[in-house]
Coordinates of C-alpha atoms and ligand atoms in Angstrom, one line a residue:
X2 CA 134.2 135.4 117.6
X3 CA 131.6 134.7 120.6
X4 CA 132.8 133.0 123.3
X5 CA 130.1 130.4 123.2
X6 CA 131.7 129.6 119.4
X7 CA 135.2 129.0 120.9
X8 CA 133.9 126.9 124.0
X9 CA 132.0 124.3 121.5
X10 CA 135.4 124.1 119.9
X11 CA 137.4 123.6 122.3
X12 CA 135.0 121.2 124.1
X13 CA 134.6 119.1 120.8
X14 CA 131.3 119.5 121.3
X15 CA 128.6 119.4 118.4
X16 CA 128.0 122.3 116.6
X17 CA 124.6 121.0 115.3
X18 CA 121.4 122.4 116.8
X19 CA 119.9 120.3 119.4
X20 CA 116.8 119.7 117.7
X21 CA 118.7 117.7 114.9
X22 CA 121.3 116.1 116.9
X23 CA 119.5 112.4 116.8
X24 CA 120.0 112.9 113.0
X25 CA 123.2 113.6 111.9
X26 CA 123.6 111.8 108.8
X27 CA 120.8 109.7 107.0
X28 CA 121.3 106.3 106.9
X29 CA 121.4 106.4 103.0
X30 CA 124.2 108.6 102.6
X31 CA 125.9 106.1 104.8
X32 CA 124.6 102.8 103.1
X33 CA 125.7 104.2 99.3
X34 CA 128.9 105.4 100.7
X35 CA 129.7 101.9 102.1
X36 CA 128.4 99.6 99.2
X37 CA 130.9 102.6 96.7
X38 CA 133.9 101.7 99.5
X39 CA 133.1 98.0 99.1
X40 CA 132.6 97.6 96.1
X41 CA 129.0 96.2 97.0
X42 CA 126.0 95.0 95.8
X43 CA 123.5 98.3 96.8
X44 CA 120.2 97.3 97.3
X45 CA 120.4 100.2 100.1
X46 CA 119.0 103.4 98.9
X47 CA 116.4 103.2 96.8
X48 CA 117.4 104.1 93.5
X49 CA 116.8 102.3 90.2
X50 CA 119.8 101.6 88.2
X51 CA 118.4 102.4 84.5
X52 CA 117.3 105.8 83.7
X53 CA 113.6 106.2 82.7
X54 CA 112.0 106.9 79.3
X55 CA 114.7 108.1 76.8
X56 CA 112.6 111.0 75.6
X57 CA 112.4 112.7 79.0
X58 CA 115.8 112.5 79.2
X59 CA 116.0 114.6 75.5
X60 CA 113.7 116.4 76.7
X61 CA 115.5 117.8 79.7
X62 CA 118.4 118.1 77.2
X63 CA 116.7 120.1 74.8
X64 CA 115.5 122.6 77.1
X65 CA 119.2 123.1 78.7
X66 CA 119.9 123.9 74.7
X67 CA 117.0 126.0 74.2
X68 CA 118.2 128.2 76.8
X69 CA 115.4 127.3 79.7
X70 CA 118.2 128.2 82.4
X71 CA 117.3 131.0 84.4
X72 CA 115.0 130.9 87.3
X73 CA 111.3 129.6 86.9
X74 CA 108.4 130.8 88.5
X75 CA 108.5 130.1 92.5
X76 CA 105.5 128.0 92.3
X77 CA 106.9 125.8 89.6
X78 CA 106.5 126.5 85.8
X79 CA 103.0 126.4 84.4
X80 CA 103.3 123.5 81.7
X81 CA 104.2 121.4 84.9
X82 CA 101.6 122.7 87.2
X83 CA 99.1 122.1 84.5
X84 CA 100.3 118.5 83.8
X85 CA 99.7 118.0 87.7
X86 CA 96.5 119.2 87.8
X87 CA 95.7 117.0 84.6
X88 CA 97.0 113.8 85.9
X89 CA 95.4 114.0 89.1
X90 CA 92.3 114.2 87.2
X91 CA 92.4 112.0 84.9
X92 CA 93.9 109.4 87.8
X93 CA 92.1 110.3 90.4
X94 CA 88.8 112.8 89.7
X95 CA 90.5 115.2 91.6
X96 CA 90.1 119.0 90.4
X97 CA 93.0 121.4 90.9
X98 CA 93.3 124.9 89.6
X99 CA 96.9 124.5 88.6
X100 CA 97.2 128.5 89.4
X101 CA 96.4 128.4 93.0
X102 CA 96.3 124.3 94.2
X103 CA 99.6 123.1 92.7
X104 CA 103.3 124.1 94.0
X105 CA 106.1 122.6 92.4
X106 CA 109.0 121.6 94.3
X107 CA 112.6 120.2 94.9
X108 CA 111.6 116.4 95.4
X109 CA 108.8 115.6 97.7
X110 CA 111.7 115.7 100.0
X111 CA 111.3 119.9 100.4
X112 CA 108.1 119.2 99.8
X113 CA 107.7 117.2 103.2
X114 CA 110.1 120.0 104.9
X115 CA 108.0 123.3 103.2
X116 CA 105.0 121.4 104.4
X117 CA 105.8 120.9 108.2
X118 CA 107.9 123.8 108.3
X119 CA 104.8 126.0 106.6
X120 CA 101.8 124.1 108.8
X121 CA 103.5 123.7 112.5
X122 CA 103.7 125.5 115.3
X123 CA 106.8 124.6 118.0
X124 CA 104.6 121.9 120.2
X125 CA 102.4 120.7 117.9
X126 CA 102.0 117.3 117.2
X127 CA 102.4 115.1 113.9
X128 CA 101.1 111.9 114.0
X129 CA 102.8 109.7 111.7
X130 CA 103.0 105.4 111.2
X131 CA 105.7 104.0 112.7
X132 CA 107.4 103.1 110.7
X133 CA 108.4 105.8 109.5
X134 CA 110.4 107.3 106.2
X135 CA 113.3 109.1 107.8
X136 CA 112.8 112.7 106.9
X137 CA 109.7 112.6 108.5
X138 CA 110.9 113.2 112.5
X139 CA 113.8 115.4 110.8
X140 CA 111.2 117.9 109.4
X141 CA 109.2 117.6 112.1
X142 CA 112.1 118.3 114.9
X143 CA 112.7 121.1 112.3
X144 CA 109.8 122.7 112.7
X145 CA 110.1 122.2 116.6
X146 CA 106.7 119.7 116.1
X147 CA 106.7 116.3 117.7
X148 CA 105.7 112.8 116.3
X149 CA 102.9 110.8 117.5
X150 CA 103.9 107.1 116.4
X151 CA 101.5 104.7 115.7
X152 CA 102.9 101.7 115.1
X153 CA 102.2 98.7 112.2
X154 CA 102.4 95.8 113.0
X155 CA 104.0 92.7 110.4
X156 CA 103.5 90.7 108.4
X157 CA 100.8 92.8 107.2
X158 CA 101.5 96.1 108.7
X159 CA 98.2 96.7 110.5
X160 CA 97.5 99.4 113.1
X161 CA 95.0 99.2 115.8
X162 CA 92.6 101.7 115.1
X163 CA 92.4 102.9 118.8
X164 CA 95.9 103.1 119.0
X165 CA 95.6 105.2 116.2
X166 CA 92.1 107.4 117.4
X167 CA 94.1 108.2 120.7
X168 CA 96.8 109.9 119.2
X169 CA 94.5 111.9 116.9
X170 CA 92.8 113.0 119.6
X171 CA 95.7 114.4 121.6
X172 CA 94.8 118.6 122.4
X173 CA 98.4 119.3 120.4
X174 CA 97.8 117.5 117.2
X175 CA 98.1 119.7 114.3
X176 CA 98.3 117.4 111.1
X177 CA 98.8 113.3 110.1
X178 CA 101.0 112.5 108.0
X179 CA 100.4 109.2 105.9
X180 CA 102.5 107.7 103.5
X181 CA 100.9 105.4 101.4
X182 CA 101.9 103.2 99.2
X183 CA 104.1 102.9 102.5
X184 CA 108.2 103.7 102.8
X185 CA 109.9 100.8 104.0
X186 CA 107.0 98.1 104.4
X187 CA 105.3 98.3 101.0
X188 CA 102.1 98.5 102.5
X189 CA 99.1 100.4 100.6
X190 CA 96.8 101.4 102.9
X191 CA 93.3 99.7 102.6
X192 CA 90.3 102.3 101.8
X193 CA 89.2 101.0 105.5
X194 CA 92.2 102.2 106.8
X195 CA 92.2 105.5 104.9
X196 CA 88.2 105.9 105.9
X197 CA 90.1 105.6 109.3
X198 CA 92.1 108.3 109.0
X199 CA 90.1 110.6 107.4
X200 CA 87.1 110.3 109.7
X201 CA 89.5 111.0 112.8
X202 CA 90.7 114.3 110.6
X203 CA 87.4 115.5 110.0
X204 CA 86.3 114.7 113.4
X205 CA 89.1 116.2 115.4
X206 CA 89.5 119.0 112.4
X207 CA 92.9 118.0 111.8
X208 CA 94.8 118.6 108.5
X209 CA 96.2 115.9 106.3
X210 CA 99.6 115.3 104.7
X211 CA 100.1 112.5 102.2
X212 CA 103.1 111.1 100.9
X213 CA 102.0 109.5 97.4
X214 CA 105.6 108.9 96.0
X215 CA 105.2 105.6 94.6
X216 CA 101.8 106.1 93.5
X217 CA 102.5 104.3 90.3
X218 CA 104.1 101.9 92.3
X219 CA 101.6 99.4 92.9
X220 CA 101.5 95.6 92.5
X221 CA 98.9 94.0 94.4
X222 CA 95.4 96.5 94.6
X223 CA 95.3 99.9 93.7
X224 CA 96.2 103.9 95.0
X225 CA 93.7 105.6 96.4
X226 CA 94.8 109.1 97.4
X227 CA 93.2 110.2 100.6
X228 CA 92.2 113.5 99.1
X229 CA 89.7 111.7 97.4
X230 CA 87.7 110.5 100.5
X231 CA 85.1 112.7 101.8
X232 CA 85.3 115.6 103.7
X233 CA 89.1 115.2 102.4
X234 CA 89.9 117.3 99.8
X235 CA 90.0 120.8 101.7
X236 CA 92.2 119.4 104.6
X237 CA 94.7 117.1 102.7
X238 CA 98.3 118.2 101.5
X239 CA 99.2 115.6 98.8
X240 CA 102.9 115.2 97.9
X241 CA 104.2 113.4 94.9
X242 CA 107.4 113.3 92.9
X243 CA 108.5 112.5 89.4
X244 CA 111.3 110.6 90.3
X245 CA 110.3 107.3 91.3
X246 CA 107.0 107.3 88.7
X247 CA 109.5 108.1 86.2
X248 CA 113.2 106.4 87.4
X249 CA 114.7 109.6 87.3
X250 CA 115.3 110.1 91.3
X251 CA 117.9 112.2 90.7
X252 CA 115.8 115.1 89.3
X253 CA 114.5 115.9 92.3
X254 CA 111.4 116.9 91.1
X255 CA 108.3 116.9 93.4
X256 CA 104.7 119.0 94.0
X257 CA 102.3 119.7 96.8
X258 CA 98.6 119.9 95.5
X259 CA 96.4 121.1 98.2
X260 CA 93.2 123.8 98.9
X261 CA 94.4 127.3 97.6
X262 CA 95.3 128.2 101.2
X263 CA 97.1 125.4 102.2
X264 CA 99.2 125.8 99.0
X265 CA 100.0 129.3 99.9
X266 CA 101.4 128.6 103.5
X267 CA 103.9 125.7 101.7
X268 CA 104.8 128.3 99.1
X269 CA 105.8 130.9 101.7
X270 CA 107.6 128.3 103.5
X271 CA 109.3 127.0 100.3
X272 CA 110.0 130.4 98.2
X273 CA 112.8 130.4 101.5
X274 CA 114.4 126.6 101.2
X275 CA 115.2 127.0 97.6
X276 CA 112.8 129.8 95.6
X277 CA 112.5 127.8 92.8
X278 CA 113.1 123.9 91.5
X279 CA 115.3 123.5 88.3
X280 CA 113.6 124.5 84.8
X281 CA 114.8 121.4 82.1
X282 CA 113.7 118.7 84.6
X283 CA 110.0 120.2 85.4
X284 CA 109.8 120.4 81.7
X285 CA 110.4 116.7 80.8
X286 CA 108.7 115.7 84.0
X287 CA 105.1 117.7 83.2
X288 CA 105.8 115.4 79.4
X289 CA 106.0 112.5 81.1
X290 CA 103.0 113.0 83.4
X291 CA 101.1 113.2 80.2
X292 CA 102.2 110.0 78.4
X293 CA 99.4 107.1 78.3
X294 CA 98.7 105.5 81.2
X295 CA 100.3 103.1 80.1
X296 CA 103.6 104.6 80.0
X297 CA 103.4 105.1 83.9
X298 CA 102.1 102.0 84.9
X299 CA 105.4 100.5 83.1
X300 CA 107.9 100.7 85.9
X301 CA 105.3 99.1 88.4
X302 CA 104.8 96.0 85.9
X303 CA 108.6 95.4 85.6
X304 CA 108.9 96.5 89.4
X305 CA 106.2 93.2 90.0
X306 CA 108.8 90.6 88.8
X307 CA 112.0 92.3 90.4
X308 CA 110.1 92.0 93.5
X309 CA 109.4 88.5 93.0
X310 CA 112.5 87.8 92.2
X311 CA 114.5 88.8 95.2
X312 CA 111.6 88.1 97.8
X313 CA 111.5 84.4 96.4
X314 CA 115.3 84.8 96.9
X315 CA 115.3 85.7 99.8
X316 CA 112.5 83.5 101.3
X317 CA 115.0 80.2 100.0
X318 CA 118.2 81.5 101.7
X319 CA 115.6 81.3 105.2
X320 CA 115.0 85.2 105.9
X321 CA 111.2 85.7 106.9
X322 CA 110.5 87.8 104.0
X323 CA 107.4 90.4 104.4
X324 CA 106.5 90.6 100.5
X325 CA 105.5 94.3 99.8
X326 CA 102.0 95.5 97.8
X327 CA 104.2 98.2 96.2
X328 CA 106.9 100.6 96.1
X329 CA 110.9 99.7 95.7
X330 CA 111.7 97.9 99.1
X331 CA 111.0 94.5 100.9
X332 CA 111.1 93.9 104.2
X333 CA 112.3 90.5 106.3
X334 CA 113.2 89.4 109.8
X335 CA 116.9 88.4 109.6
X336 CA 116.3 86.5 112.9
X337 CA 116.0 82.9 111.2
X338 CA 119.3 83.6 109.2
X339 CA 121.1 85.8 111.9
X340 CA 120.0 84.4 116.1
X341 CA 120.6 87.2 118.0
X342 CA 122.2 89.5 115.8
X343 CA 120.3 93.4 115.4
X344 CA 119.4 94.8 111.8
X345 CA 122.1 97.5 112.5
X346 CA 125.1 94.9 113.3
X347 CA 123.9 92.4 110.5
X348 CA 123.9 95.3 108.2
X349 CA 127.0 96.8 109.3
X350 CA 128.7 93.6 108.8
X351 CA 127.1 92.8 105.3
X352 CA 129.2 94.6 102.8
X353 CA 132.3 92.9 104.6
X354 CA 130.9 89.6 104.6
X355 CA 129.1 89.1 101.4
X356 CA 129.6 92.5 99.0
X357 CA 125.9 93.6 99.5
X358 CA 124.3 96.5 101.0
X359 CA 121.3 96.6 102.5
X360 CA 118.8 99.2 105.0
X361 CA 118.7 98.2 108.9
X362 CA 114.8 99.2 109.4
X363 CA 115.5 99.7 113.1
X364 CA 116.3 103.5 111.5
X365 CA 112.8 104.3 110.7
X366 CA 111.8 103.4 114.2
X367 CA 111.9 105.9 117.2
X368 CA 115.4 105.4 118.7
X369 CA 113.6 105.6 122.1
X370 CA 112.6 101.7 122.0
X371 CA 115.6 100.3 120.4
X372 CA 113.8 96.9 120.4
X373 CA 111.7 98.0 117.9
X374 CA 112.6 96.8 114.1
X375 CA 115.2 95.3 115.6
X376 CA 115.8 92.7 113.5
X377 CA 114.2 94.3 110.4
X378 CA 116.0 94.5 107.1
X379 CA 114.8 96.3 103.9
X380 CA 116.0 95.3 100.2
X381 CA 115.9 97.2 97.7
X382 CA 114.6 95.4 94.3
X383 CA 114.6 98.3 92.0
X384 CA 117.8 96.4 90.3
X385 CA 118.6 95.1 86.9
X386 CA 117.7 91.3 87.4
X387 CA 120.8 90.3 87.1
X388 CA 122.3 92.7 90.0
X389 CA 119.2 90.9 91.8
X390 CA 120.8 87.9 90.8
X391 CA 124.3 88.7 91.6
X392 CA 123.4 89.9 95.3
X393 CA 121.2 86.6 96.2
X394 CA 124.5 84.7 94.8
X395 CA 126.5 86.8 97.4
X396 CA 124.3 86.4 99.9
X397 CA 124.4 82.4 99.5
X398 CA 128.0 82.2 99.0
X399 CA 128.6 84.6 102.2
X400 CA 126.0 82.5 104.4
X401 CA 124.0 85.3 104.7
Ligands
PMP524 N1 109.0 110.2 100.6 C1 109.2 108.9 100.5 C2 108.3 107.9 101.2 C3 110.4 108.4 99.9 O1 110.7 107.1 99.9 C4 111.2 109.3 99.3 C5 112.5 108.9 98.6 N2 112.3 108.8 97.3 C6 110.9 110.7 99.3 C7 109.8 111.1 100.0 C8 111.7 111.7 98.7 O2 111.4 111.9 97.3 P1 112.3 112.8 96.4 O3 113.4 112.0 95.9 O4 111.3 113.2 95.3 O5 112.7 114.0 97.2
LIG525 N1 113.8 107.5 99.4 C1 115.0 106.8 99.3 C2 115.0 105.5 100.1 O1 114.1 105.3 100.9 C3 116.2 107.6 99.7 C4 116.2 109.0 99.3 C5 117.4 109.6 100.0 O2 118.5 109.2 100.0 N2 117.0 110.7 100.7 O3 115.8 104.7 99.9

């Protein structure tokens, strides 16, 4: 054994790589873990608690049945590709050659890793909104790149545009990395804002990554994927997933679609995290991606009065409730319900106090300014009303 081995044992120190020591375990694993101890209301992670449409689900069966068990192509297995390609033009106008622009993947989650991992080199620069969904610094630390945070501001999680010009035009900056409709604000980013961003790619020759997870996700105006804005489509990576489009975000099935080059670099990068994504699930996900519209639109119509629900909630227990455009979370400022306490403490406390879990936003913040998202709290509302119900009851009773 090497002596360096036998020094970190006996020294108790960590055994994890420097560059992921800030990240130890994601604050998700922890919430879930804590709402299962306590027996809690989770409206932590975001996860909704009915399955999707009942024919994916026999559709993922089937294929187990029909022997669709070995491994699948690397890139992902055509049907889906195809379906990808298709949906992004019948949604979007967006042409893909579902050969050579679409790679299928284990949840956008490797998507986001193959992506930084595939694009970066050590010292190069992300920049990224702040804030921020947490894998983002965690891939980017991975790939030994550094985040450029630009932060939004609430209640309506606006940037300032110079704020955001001067870190695009840093001498290091590789890519930017947008995720809209926006992980844990809700925000969709206006078409001003995206003209924003992709005139400072184009002028600075930067490459694009976009996080499009909750794409179907909208309530209030409408997704517009940055690949669509001119000058965009060669230099954007755009990442979705099946599981939150169809409520199955266990399946972990995600894609990059991207220029035929860009697609490549992911796919080397992604052939070494896990080869290949499982067969039965990309099989009922490339289905369900060509369902009527209608069919995917469904979630975000049911998602509309959840979100009602527990921000009116909410707003009448006296939290400061930023009410979100999309996606599965809302945001408030505990500091009317909680003086002085931090999201982390408050949050901490929570499943003691009332049997509810819930996010501390300070997480998706920069740990170097510790004030900021201090008293930010996100909900998730992707809940059977009556779990809604049950954790505003809590909340009330526990004088939270
Ligand atoms: N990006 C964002 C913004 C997310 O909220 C999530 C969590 N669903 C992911 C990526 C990861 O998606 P997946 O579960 O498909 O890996
Ligand atoms: N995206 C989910 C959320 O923000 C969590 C997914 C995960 O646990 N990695 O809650």
């Amino acid at each position: 054994m090497a002596a360096g081995t036998i020094v970190a044992v006996a020294t108790g120190e960590s055994h994890l790589a420097r560059r992921l020591q800030p990240f130890t375990t994601t604050i998700f694993a922890t919430m879930s873990e804590l709402a299962t101890a306590t027996d809690s209301v989770n409206l932590g992670q975001g996860f909704p608690d009915t399955d999707g449409p009942d024919e994916l689900r026999e559709i993922a069966v089937a294929a187990i049945r029909a022997g669709r068990n070995q491994y699948p192509p690397s890139a992902g297995i055509p049907e889906l590709r195809r379906a990808v390609a298709d949906h992004q033009r019948a949604w979007y106008d967006l042409d893909l050659d579902p050969e050579s622009e679409v790679l299928v993947t284990v949840g956008a989650t490797e998507a986001i890793a193959a992506t930084l991992l595939a694009l970066c080199e050590p010292g190069d620069e992300v920049v990224m909104f702040e804030p921020s969904y947490d894998s983002y610094a965690a891939c980017a630390s991975m790939a030994g790149a550094v985040p450029r945070l630009v932060r939004l501001h609430p209640p309506h999680w606006t940037f300032d545009p110079d704020e955001l010009a001067a870190a695009a035009a840093g001498p290091r900056v590789k890519l930017v990395l947008l995720n809209s409709p926006h992980n844990p604000t809700g925000k969709v980013f206006s078409p001003e804002e995206l003209g924003q961003v992709a005139a400072l790619c184009t002028a600075h020759d930067l490459l694009a990554v976009t996080d499009e997870v909750y794409e179907h996700l909208v309530f209030d105006g409408s997704h517009v994927p940055l690949a669509t804005l001119p000058g965009m489509r060669d230099r954007t990576l755009t990442i979705s997933s099946g599981g939150k489009t169809f409520s199955f975000t266990g399946w972990k099935v995600g894609w990059v679609t991207a220029a035929p080059p860009l697609v490549a670099a992911v796919r080397a990068a992604k052939q070494f995290l896990t080869y290949t994504s499982p067969a039965p699930f990309q099989l009922a996900i490339a289905h369900g991606l060509g369902l009527p519209p209608a069919a995917l639109d469904a979630a975000a119509t049911e998602l509309a009065a959840k979100r009602d629900l527990l921000c009116d909630g909410l707003d009448a227990l006296g939290y400061e409730v930023y009410r979100p455009a999309a996606t599965y979370f809302a945001t408030t400022d505990i500091a009317p319900v909680a003086p002085g306490q931090s999201a982390h403490e408050f949050c901490l406390a929570l499943p003691e106090r009332c049997g509810v879990v819930a996010i501390p936003s300070s997480v998706f913040y920069d740990p170097a300014t510790p004030d900021a998202g201090r008293t930010l709290v996100r909900w998730a509302f992707c809940k059977r009303d009556r779990v809604l119900r049950d954790a505003l009851a809590r909340l009330a009773s526990g004088g939270a």
